[in-house]
């Protein structure tokens, strides 16, 4: 329902945030299990949270802005909820893709959700991995685009008559890109789109009916829970993987479509590689940017990002140094895009550093694997107030728990006990157990695992607050 300050004829706007993707070019900070959109790379909010705030800020007397719809990956579902909760933002829906199929199917899922109840809002679609320096300019440009979206026309985004799109070119090669810059008539495509849900569905029907039909089938097989909407797994696996640009936008100019653009001069950057992070970062007099515990000497135009220890550099020029608890990456700044080749090699070799950090976030808190050997592993575990792990057991390991901060409620077989700081317990191999935090402050424990196999897949869950089975 419109608010008292919103007229009944206000345009209904549904913000859509594309939160999938792995951000391989920002490794080792970005991992498959914790990709760049959920990292804090500029300011004090993650890129995803910045995107949410920018779209929530579109509201005006002429625009009725709904709660955002998020399209994300099943693996990142709790990151999405946690970061929305930190902002006190309740989403209209969180649609989870069981596997990545690029942006065209993701936008189609959002459009199908938008028209589900007979509505046809204007979708304001943005990736979750961008930064914008001038929020006011961004808001003004998007509001201008939204004002034109309800106009009649096929695939139409109205701005001004001079802003008609003549051609879309997705990721040209270097020579072509340099030619475009010299010619002066080309602008970057930000990946943000403003259009009615029905317009996108009609355009996809015209140009890629195979994508639309397969995505409709996945949507029809969806499972709807309290927090998430999950398209059918098998059906979504059959959806062709394609971008919005390749599926529709490159086919529209000169065809039956009329696409318009709004120029955006707001300090936009998609932070596609470490060089882009350096460009938007605050720098010293010699062009150096640093995050964390960093000492620089006689260096220029260098980015140093430290997360867990002191990093010092001497005599570096145009270099990127990124340190995490389990990996260090050093690159020529101009070649930082090639970091994705390292990630590919890690995957080929079956190494875990491409997927998860040493510190792994979970819906109940996090754990940090601080040491390991042939038959033991030591973890530091934090459980949020009121949260609990699943009721579980392990076939191949026993566990010792030592409380170092807070209060722990521990189920150990048929016994339930309360432990406080400096108290401990032992969980025998094969014993059913659970760890919970009944208090109002974070609970921290040290867990020492011992046994013949210590992998994360040695777990049998009997009960789980978060709907996990493995």
mmCIF file of N, CA, C and O in Angstrom, residues 413-453:
data_model
loop_
_atom_site.group_PDB
_atom_site.id
_atom_site.type_symbol
_atom_site.label_atom_id
_atom_site.label_comp_id
_atom_site.label_asym_id
_atom_site.label_seq_id
_atom_site.Cartn_x
_atom_site.Cartn_y
_atom_site.Cartn_z
ATOM 1 N N UNK A 413 25.698 -36.267 24.435
ATOM 2 C CA UNK A 413 24.922 -37.483 24.630
ATOM 3 C C UNK A 413 23.582 -37.162 25.265
ATOM 4 O O UNK A 413 22.838 -36.307 24.775
ATOM 5 N N UNK A 414 23.272 -37.799 26.395
ATOM 6 C CA UNK A 414 21.989 -37.543 27.074
ATOM 7 C C UNK A 414 22.115 -36.499 28.178
ATOM 8 O O UNK A 414 21.178 -36.284 28.952
ATOM 9 N N UNK A 415 23.267 -35.823 28.248
ATOM 10 C CA UNK A 415 23.484 -34.804 29.275
ATOM 11 C C UNK A 415 23.497 -33.406 28.653
ATOM 12 O O UNK A 415 24.006 -33.213 27.559
ATOM 13 N N UNK A 416 22.939 -32.428 29.375
ATOM 14 C CA UNK A 416 22.998 -31.015 28.981
ATOM 15 C C UNK A 416 23.667 -30.255 30.121
ATOM 16 O O UNK A 416 23.248 -30.380 31.288
ATOM 17 N N UNK A 417 24.712 -29.515 29.817
ATOM 18 C CA UNK A 417 25.473 -28.813 30.855
ATOM 19 C C UNK A 417 25.725 -27.371 30.436
ATOM 20 O O UNK A 417 25.687 -27.026 29.251
ATOM 21 N N UNK A 418 25.969 -26.527 31.430
ATOM 22 C CA UNK A 418 26.337 -25.134 31.219
ATOM 23 C C UNK A 418 27.793 -24.965 31.645
ATOM 24 O O UNK A 418 28.151 -25.284 32.787
ATOM 25 N N UNK A 419 28.624 -24.466 30.734
ATOM 26 C CA UNK A 419 30.026 -24.211 31.030
ATOM 27 C C UNK A 419 30.333 -22.736 30.849
ATOM 28 O O UNK A 419 29.794 -22.080 29.952
ATOM 29 N N UNK A 420 31.200 -22.223 31.695
ATOM 30 C CA UNK A 420 31.630 -20.834 31.585
ATOM 31 C C UNK A 420 33.145 -20.796 31.370
ATOM 32 O O UNK A 420 33.799 -21.844 31.222
ATOM 33 N N UNK A 421 33.706 -19.596 31.377
ATOM 34 C CA UNK A 421 35.115 -19.387 31.055
ATOM 35 C C UNK A 421 36.036 -20.314 31.858
ATOM 36 O O UNK A 421 35.861 -20.489 33.061
ATOM 37 N N UNK A 422 37.002 -20.922 31.135
ATOM 38 C CA UNK A 422 38.026 -21.825 31.675
ATOM 39 C C UNK A 422 37.517 -23.229 31.979
ATOM 40 O O UNK A 422 38.290 -24.077 32.433
ATOM 41 N N UNK A 423 36.244 -23.512 31.714
ATOM 42 C CA UNK A 423 35.731 -24.861 31.889
ATOM 43 C C UNK A 423 35.763 -25.609 30.553
ATOM 44 O O UNK A 423 35.770 -25.003 29.481
ATOM 45 N N UNK A 424 35.761 -26.957 30.615
ATOM 46 C CA UNK A 424 35.920 -27.732 29.384
ATOM 47 C C UNK A 424 35.121 -29.021 29.452
ATOM 48 O O UNK A 424 34.656 -29.442 30.529
ATOM 49 N N UNK A 425 34.990 -29.673 28.282
ATOM 50 C CA UNK A 425 34.337 -30.974 28.206
ATOM 51 C C UNK A 425 34.941 -31.760 27.055
ATOM 52 O O UNK A 425 35.653 -31.210 26.199
ATOM 53 N N UNK A 426 34.639 -33.064 27.032
ATOM 54 C CA UNK A 426 35.167 -33.969 26.009
ATOM 55 C C UNK A 426 33.997 -34.644 25.303
ATOM 56 O O UNK A 426 33.072 -35.151 25.946
ATOM 57 N N UNK A 427 34.026 -34.628 23.955
ATOM 58 C CA UNK A 427 32.988 -35.257 23.143
ATOM 59 C C UNK A 427 33.584 -36.522 22.524
ATOM 60 O O UNK A 427 34.414 -36.434 21.611
ATOM 61 N N UNK A 428 33.225 -37.713 22.974
ATOM 62 C CA UNK A 428 33.803 -38.936 22.412
ATOM 63 C C UNK A 428 33.399 -39.135 20.951
ATOM 64 O O UNK A 428 32.370 -38.624 20.483
ATOM 65 N N UNK A 429 34.189 -39.882 20.229
ATOM 66 C CA UNK A 429 33.879 -40.253 18.847
ATOM 67 C C UNK A 429 32.516 -40.937 18.804
ATOM 68 O O UNK A 429 32.213 -41.820 19.620
ATOM 69 N N UNK A 430 31.660 -40.519 17.873
ATOM 70 C CA UNK A 430 30.338 -41.121 17.720
ATOM 71 C C UNK A 430 29.279 -40.590 18.656
ATOM 72 O O UNK A 430 28.111 -41.005 18.559
ATOM 73 N N UNK A 431 29.631 -39.656 19.548
ATOM 74 C CA UNK A 431 28.671 -39.119 20.520
ATOM 75 C C UNK A 431 27.832 -38.000 19.890
ATOM 76 O O UNK A 431 28.355 -37.107 19.241
ATOM 77 N N UNK A 432 26.520 -38.034 20.097
ATOM 78 C CA UNK A 432 25.644 -36.947 19.655
ATOM 79 C C UNK A 432 25.885 -35.724 20.529
ATOM 80 O O UNK A 432 25.946 -35.838 21.757
ATOM 81 N N UNK A 433 26.011 -34.545 19.876
ATOM 82 C CA UNK A 433 26.340 -33.347 20.660
ATOM 83 C C UNK A 433 25.854 -32.082 19.965
ATOM 84 O O UNK A 433 25.544 -32.093 18.776
ATOM 85 N N UNK A 434 25.808 -31.020 20.764
ATOM 86 C CA UNK A 434 25.421 -29.703 20.243
ATOM 87 C C UNK A 434 26.061 -28.618 21.100
ATOM 88 O O UNK A 434 26.174 -28.770 22.318
ATOM 89 N N UNK A 435 26.448 -27.513 20.443
ATOM 90 C CA UNK A 435 26.981 -26.336 21.122
ATOM 91 C C UNK A 435 26.032 -25.173 20.892
ATOM 92 O O UNK A 435 25.645 -24.902 19.753
ATOM 93 N N UNK A 436 25.648 -24.479 21.982
ATOM 94 C CA UNK A 436 24.723 -23.347 21.875
ATOM 95 C C UNK A 436 25.202 -22.223 22.777
ATOM 96 O O UNK A 436 25.923 -22.442 23.756
ATOM 97 N N UNK A 437 24.772 -21.013 22.436
ATOM 98 C CA UNK A 437 25.087 -19.834 23.241
ATOM 99 C C UNK A 437 23.796 -19.272 23.819
ATOM 100 O O UNK A 437 23.047 -18.582 23.129
ATOM 101 N N UNK A 438 23.510 -19.534 25.091
ATOM 102 C CA UNK A 438 22.282 -19.027 25.697
ATOM 103 C C UNK A 438 22.424 -17.597 26.214
ATOM 104 O O UNK A 438 21.451 -17.007 26.699
ATOM 105 N N UNK A 439 23.621 -17.032 26.130
ATOM 106 C CA UNK A 439 23.891 -15.733 26.724
ATOM 107 C C UNK A 439 23.636 -14.567 25.793
ATOM 108 O O UNK A 439 23.125 -14.716 24.681
ATOM 109 N N UNK A 440 24.051 -13.380 26.245
ATOM 110 C CA UNK A 440 23.845 -12.141 25.498
ATOM 111 C C UNK A 440 25.135 -11.586 24.913
ATOM 112 O O UNK A 440 25.138 -10.513 24.310
ATOM 113 N N UNK A 441 26.232 -12.288 25.111
ATOM 114 C CA UNK A 441 27.518 -11.883 24.530
ATOM 115 C C UNK A 441 28.034 -13.049 23.700
ATOM 116 O O UNK A 441 27.640 -14.202 23.915
ATOM 117 N N UNK A 442 28.907 -12.798 22.716
ATOM 118 C CA UNK A 442 29.442 -13.889 21.895
ATOM 119 C C UNK A 442 30.140 -14.940 22.752
ATOM 120 O O UNK A 442 30.815 -14.632 23.731
ATOM 121 N N UNK A 443 29.943 -16.193 22.378
ATOM 122 C CA UNK A 443 30.606 -17.321 23.012
ATOM 123 C C UNK A 443 31.817 -17.706 22.169
ATOM 124 O O UNK A 443 31.693 -17.857 20.947
ATOM 125 N N UNK A 444 32.985 -17.859 22.797
ATOM 126 C CA UNK A 444 34.163 -18.342 22.095
ATOM 127 C C UNK A 444 34.710 -19.570 22.802
ATOM 128 O O UNK A 444 34.820 -19.596 24.033
ATOM 129 N N UNK A 445 35.037 -20.586 22.013
ATOM 130 C CA UNK A 445 35.654 -21.787 22.558
ATOM 131 C C UNK A 445 36.860 -22.155 21.703
ATOM 132 O O UNK A 445 36.972 -21.725 20.547
ATOM 133 N N UNK A 446 37.759 -22.947 22.266
ATOM 134 C CA UNK A 446 38.816 -23.597 21.515
ATOM 135 C C UNK A 446 38.424 -25.065 21.387
ATOM 136 O O UNK A 446 38.121 -25.730 22.385
ATOM 137 N N UNK A 447 38.413 -25.545 20.147
ATOM 138 C CA UNK A 447 38.070 -26.930 19.886
ATOM 139 C C UNK A 447 39.316 -27.665 19.395
ATOM 140 O O UNK A 447 39.958 -27.239 18.434
ATOM 141 N N UNK A 448 39.643 -28.768 20.041
ATOM 142 C CA UNK A 448 40.753 -29.630 19.611
ATOM 143 C C UNK A 448 40.157 -30.933 19.101
ATOM 144 O O UNK A 448 39.553 -31.688 19.863
ATOM 145 N N UNK A 449 40.302 -31.170 17.805
ATOM 146 C CA UNK A 449 39.805 -32.395 17.193
ATOM 147 C C UNK A 449 40.946 -33.416 17.110
ATOM 148 O O UNK A 449 42.083 -33.052 16.802
ATOM 149 N N UNK A 450 40.633 -34.662 17.323
ATOM 150 C CA UNK A 450 41.629 -35.720 17.156
ATOM 151 C C UNK A 450 40.945 -36.944 16.565
ATOM 152 O O UNK A 450 39.812 -37.276 16.921
ATOM 153 N N UNK A 451 41.645 -37.580 15.610
ATOM 154 C CA UNK A 451 41.064 -38.757 14.986
ATOM 155 C C UNK A 451 41.718 -39.087 13.666
ATOM 156 O O UNK A 451 42.671 -38.433 13.228
ATOM 157 N N UNK A 452 41.173 -40.104 12.991
ATOM 158 C CA UNK A 452 41.769 -40.596 11.752
ATOM 159 C C UNK A 452 41.400 -39.751 10.539
ATOM 160 O O UNK A 452 42.108 -39.767 9.529
ATOM 161 N N UNK A 453 40.284 -39.009 10.627
ATOM 162 C CA UNK A 453 39.852 -38.153 9.516
ATOM 163 C C UNK A 453 39.191 -36.915 10.097
ATOM 164 O O UNK A 453 38.298 -37.019 10.943
#
